[in-house]
Coordinates of N, CA and C in Angstrom, one line a residue:
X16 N -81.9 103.6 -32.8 CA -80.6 104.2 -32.4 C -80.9 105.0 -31.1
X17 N -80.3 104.8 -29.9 CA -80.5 105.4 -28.7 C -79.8 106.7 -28.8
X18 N -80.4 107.6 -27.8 CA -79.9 109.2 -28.1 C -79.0 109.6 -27.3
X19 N -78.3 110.8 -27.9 CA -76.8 110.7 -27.5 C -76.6 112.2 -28.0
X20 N -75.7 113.0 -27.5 CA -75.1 114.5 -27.5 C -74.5 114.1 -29.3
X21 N -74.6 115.4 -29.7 CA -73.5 115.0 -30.8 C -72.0 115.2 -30.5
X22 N -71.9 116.5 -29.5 CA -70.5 116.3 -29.5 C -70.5 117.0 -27.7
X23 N -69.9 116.4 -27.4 CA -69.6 117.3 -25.9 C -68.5 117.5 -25.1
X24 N -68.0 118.5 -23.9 CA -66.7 119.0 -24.2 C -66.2 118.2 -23.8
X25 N -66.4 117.4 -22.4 CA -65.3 116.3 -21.8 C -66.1 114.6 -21.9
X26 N -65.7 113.3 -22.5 CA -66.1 112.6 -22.9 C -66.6 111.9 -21.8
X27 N -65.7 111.9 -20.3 CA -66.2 111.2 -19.1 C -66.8 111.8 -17.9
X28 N -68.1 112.1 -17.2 CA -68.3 112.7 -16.4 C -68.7 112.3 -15.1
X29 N -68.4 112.6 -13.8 CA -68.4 112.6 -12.6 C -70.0 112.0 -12.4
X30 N -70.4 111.3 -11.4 CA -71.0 110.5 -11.1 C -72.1 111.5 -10.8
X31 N -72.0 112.5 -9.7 CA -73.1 113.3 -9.2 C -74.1 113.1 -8.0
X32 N -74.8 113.3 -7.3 CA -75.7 112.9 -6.4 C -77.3 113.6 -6.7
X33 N -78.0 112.4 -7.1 CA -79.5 113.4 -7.3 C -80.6 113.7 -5.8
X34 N -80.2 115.0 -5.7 CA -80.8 115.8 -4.2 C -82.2 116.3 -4.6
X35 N -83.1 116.2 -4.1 CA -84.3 116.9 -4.1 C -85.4 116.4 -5.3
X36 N -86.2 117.8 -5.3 CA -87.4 117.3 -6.5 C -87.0 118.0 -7.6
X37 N -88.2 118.5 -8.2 CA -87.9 118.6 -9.8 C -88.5 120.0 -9.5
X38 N -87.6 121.2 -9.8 CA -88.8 122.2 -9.9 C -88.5 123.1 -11.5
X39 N -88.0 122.5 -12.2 CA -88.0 122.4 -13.7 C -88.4 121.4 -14.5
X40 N -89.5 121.5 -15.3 CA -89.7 120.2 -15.9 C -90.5 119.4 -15.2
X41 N -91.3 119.9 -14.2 CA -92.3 119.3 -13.4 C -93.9 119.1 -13.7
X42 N -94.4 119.7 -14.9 CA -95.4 120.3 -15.5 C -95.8 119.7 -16.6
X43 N -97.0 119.4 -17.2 CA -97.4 119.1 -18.1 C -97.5 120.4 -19.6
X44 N -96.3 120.3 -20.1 CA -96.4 121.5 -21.3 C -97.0 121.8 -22.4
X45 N -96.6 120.4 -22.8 CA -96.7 120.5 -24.7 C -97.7 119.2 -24.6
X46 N -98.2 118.4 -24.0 CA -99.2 117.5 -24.5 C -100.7 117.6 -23.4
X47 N -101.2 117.0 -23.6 CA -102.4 116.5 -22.7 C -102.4 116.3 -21.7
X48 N -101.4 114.8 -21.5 CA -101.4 113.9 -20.4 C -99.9 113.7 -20.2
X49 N -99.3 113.7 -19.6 CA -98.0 113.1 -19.1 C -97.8 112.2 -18.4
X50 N -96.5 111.5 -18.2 CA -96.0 110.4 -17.3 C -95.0 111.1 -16.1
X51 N -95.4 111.1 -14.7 CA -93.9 111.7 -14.0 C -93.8 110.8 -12.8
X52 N -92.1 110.8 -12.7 CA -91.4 110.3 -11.9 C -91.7 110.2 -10.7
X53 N -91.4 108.7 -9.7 CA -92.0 109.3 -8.7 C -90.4 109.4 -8.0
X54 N -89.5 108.7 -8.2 CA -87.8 108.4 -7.6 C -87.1 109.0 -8.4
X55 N -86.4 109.2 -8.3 CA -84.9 109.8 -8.8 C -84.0 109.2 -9.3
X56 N -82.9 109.5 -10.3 CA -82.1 108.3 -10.9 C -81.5 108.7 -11.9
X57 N -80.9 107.6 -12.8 CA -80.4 107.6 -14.0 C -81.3 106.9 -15.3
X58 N -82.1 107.8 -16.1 CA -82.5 106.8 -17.0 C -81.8 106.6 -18.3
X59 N -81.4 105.2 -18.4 CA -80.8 104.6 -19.8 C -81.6 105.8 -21.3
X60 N -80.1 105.9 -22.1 CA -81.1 106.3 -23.8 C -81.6 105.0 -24.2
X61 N -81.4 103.8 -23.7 CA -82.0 102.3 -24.2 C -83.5 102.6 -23.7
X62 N -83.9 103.1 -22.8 CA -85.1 103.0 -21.8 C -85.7 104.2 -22.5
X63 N -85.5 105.4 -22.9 CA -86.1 106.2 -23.2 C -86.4 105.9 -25.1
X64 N -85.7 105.1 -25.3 CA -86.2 104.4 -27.0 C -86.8 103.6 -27.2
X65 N -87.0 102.9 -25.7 CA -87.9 101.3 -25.8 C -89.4 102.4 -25.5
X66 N -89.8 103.6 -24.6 CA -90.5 104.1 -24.3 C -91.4 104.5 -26.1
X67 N -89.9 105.4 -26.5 CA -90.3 105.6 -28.1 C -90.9 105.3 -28.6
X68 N -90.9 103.7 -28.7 CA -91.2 102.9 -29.5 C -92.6 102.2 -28.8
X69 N -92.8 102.4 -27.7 CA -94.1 102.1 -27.3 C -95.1 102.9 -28.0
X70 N -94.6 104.4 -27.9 CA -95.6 105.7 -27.9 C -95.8 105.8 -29.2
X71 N -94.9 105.3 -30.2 CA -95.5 105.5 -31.9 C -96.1 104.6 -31.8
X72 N -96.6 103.2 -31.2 CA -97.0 102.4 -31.8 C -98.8 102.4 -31.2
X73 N -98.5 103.0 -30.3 CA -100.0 103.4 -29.6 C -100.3 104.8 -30.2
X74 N -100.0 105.5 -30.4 CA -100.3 106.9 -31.4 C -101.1 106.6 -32.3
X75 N -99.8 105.8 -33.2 CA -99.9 105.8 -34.7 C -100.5 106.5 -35.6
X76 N -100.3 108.0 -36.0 CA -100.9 108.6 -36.6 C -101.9 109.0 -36.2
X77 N -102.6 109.5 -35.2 CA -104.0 109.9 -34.3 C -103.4 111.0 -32.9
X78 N -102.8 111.0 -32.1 CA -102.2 112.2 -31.5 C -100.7 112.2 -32.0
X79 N -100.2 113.4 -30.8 CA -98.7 113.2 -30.7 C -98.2 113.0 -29.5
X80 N -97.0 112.5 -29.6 CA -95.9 112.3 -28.1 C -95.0 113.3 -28.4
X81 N -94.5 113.7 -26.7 CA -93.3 114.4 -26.8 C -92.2 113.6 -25.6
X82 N -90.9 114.0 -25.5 CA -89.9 113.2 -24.8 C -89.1 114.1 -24.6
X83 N -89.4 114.6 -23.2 CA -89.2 115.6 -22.5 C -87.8 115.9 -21.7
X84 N -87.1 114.5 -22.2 CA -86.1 114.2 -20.9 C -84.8 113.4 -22.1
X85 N -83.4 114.3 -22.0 CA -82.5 114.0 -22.9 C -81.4 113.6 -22.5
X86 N -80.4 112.1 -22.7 CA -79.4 111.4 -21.6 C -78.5 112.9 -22.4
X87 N -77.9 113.1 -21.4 CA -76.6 114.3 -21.4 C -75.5 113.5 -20.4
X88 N -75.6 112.6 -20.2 CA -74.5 112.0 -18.7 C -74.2 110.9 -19.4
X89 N -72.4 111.0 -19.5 CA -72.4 109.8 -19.9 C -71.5 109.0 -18.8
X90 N -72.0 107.6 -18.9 CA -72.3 106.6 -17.3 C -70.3 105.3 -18.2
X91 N -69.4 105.7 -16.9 CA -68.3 104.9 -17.5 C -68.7 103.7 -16.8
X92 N -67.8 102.6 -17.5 CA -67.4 101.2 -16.2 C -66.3 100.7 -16.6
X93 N -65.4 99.9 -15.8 CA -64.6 99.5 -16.0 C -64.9 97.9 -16.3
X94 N -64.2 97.1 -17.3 CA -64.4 95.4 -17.5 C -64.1 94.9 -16.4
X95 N -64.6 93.7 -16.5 CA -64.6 92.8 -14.9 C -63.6 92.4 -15.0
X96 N -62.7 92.2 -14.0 CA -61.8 91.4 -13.2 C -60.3 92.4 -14.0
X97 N -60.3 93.5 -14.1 CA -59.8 94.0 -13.8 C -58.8 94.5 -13.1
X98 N -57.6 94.8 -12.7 CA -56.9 94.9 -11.7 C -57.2 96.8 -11.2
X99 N -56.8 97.0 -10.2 CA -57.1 98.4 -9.6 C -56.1 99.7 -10.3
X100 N -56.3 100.9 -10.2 CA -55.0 101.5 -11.3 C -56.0 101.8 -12.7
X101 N -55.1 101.9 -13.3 CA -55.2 102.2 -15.2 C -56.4 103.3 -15.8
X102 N -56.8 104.0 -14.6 CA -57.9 105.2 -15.1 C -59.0 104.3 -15.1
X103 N -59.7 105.6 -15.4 CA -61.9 105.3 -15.3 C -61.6 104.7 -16.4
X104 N -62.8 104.2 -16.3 CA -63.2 103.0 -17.6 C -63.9 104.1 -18.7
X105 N -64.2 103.6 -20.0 CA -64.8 104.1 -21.0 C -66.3 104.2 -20.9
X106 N -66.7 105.5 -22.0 CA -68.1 105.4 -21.5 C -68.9 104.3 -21.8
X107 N -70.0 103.8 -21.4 CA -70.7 102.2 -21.8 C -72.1 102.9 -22.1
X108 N -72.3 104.1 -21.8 CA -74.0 104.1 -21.8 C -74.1 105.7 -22.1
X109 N -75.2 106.7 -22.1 CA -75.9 107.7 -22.2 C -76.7 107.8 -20.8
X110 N -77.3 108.6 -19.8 CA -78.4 108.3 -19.9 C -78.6 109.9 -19.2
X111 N -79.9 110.4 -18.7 CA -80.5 111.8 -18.8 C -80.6 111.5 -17.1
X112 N -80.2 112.7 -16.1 CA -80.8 112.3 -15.1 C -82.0 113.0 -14.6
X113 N -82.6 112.3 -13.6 CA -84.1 112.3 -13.2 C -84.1 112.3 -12.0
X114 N -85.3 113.9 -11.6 CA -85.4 114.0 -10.0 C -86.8 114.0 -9.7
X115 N -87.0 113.4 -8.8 CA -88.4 112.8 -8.5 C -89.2 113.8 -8.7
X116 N -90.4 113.6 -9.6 CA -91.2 115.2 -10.1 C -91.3 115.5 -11.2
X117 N -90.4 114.8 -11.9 CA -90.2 115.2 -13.7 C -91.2 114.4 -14.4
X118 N -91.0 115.0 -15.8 CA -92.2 114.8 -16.3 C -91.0 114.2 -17.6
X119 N -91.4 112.9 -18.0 CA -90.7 111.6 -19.3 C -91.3 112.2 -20.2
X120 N -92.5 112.2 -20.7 CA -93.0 111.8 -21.9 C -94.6 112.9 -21.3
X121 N -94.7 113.2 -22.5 CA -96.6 114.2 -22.6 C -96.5 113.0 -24.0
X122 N -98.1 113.4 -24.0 CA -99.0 112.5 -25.2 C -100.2 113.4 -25.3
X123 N -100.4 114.1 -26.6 CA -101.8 114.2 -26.8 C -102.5 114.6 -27.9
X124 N -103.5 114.7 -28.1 CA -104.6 114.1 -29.3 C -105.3 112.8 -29.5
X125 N -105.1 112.2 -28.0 CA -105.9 110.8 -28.0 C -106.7 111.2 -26.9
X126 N -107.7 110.3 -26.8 CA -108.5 110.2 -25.5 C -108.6 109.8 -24.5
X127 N -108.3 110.1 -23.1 CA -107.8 109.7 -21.8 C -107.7 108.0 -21.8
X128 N -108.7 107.6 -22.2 CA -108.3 106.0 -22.0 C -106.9 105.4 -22.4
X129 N -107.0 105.9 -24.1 CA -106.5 105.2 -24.7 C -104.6 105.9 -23.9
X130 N -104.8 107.0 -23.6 CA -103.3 107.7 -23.3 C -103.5 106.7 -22.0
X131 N -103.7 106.3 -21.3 CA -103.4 106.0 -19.6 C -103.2 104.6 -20.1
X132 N -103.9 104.0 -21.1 CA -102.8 102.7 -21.5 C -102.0 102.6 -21.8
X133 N -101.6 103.6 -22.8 CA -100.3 103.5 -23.5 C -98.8 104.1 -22.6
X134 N -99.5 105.6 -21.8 CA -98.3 105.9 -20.3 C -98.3 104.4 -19.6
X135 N -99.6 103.7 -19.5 CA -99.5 102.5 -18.6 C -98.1 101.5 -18.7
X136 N -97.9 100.9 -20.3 CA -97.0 100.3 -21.1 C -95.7 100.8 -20.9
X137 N -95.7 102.7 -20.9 CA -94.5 103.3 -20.8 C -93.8 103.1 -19.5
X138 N -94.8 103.3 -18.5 CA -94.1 103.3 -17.4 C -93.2 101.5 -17.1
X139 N -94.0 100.8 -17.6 CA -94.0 99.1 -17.1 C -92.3 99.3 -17.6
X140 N -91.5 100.2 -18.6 CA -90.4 99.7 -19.0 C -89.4 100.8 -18.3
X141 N -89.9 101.5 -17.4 CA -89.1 102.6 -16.4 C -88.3 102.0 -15.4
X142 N -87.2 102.7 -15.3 CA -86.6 102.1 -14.4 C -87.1 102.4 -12.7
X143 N -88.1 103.3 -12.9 CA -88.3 103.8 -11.2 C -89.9 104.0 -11.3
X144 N -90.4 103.7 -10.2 CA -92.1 104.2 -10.0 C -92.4 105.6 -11.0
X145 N -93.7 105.5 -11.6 CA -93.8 107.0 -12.2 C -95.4 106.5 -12.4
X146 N -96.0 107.8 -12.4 CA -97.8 108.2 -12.4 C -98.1 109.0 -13.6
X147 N -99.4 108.6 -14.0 CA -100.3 109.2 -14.8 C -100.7 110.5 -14.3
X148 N -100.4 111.5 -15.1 CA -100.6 112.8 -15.0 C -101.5 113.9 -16.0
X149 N -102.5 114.6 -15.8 CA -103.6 115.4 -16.4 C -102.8 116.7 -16.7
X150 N -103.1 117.6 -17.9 CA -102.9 119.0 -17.9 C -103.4 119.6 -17.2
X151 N -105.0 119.2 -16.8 CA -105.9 120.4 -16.4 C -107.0 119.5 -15.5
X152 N -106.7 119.8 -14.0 CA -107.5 118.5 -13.5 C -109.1 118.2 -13.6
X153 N -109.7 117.0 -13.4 CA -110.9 117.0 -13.9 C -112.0 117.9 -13.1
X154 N -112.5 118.9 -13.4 CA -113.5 119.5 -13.1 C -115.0 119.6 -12.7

């Protein structure tokens, strides 16, 4: 089940423009290693569950993941061939937005290899370029 607000005050929201970098949420916090953004955008709650589902399966009971980044926007469209008129369309999607610099997903309690694979996997299902990231650089 993709993630989603439980309840929020207006059901359809303005489109927005994503300006600049990340200077919230740019840092490696709660895990080891992190994944961050290199573009800016909209990421699907489909994309951040297919990520999910990567990260328990490479974990599996040996470190932990965290998922740093929660859809709060919800993305309308109207049906095709529609005529012009009749209001915004309904929401169709979730998704969290993303400014180049942020940080998706930390991972840790595994050992660098095995995390740069499994961010490897994560990133492959991203919708925008993103890099392998250290807590504490190598020394």
């Amino acid at each position: 089940m993709p993630l989603m607000p439980k309840r929020v005050k207006y059901r359809k929201s303005q489109r927005g423009v994503v300006r600049g970098n990340a200077t919230r949420g740019n840092y490696v916090a709660y895990g080891d290693f992190g994944l961050q953004t290199l573009e800016g955008g909209w990421l699907s709650a489909e994309s951040i569950e297919a990520a999910r589902v990567t990260m328990t399966r490479v974990v599996s009971g040996e470190g932990r993941y965290y998922i740093r980044v929660f859809p709060h926007k919800s993305v309308t469209a109207i049906p095709a061939e529609t005529r012009m008129g009749k209001g915004k369309g309904e929401p169709e999607f979730w998704a969290a937005v993303v400014k180049p610099g942020t940080i998706l997903f930390e991972i840790g309690g595994i050992p660098e290899a095995a995390a740069k694979e499994c961010m490897a996997r994560v990133a492959y299902k991203m919708p925008f370029k993103c890099r392998f990231i250290n807590r504490r650089p190598n020394v």
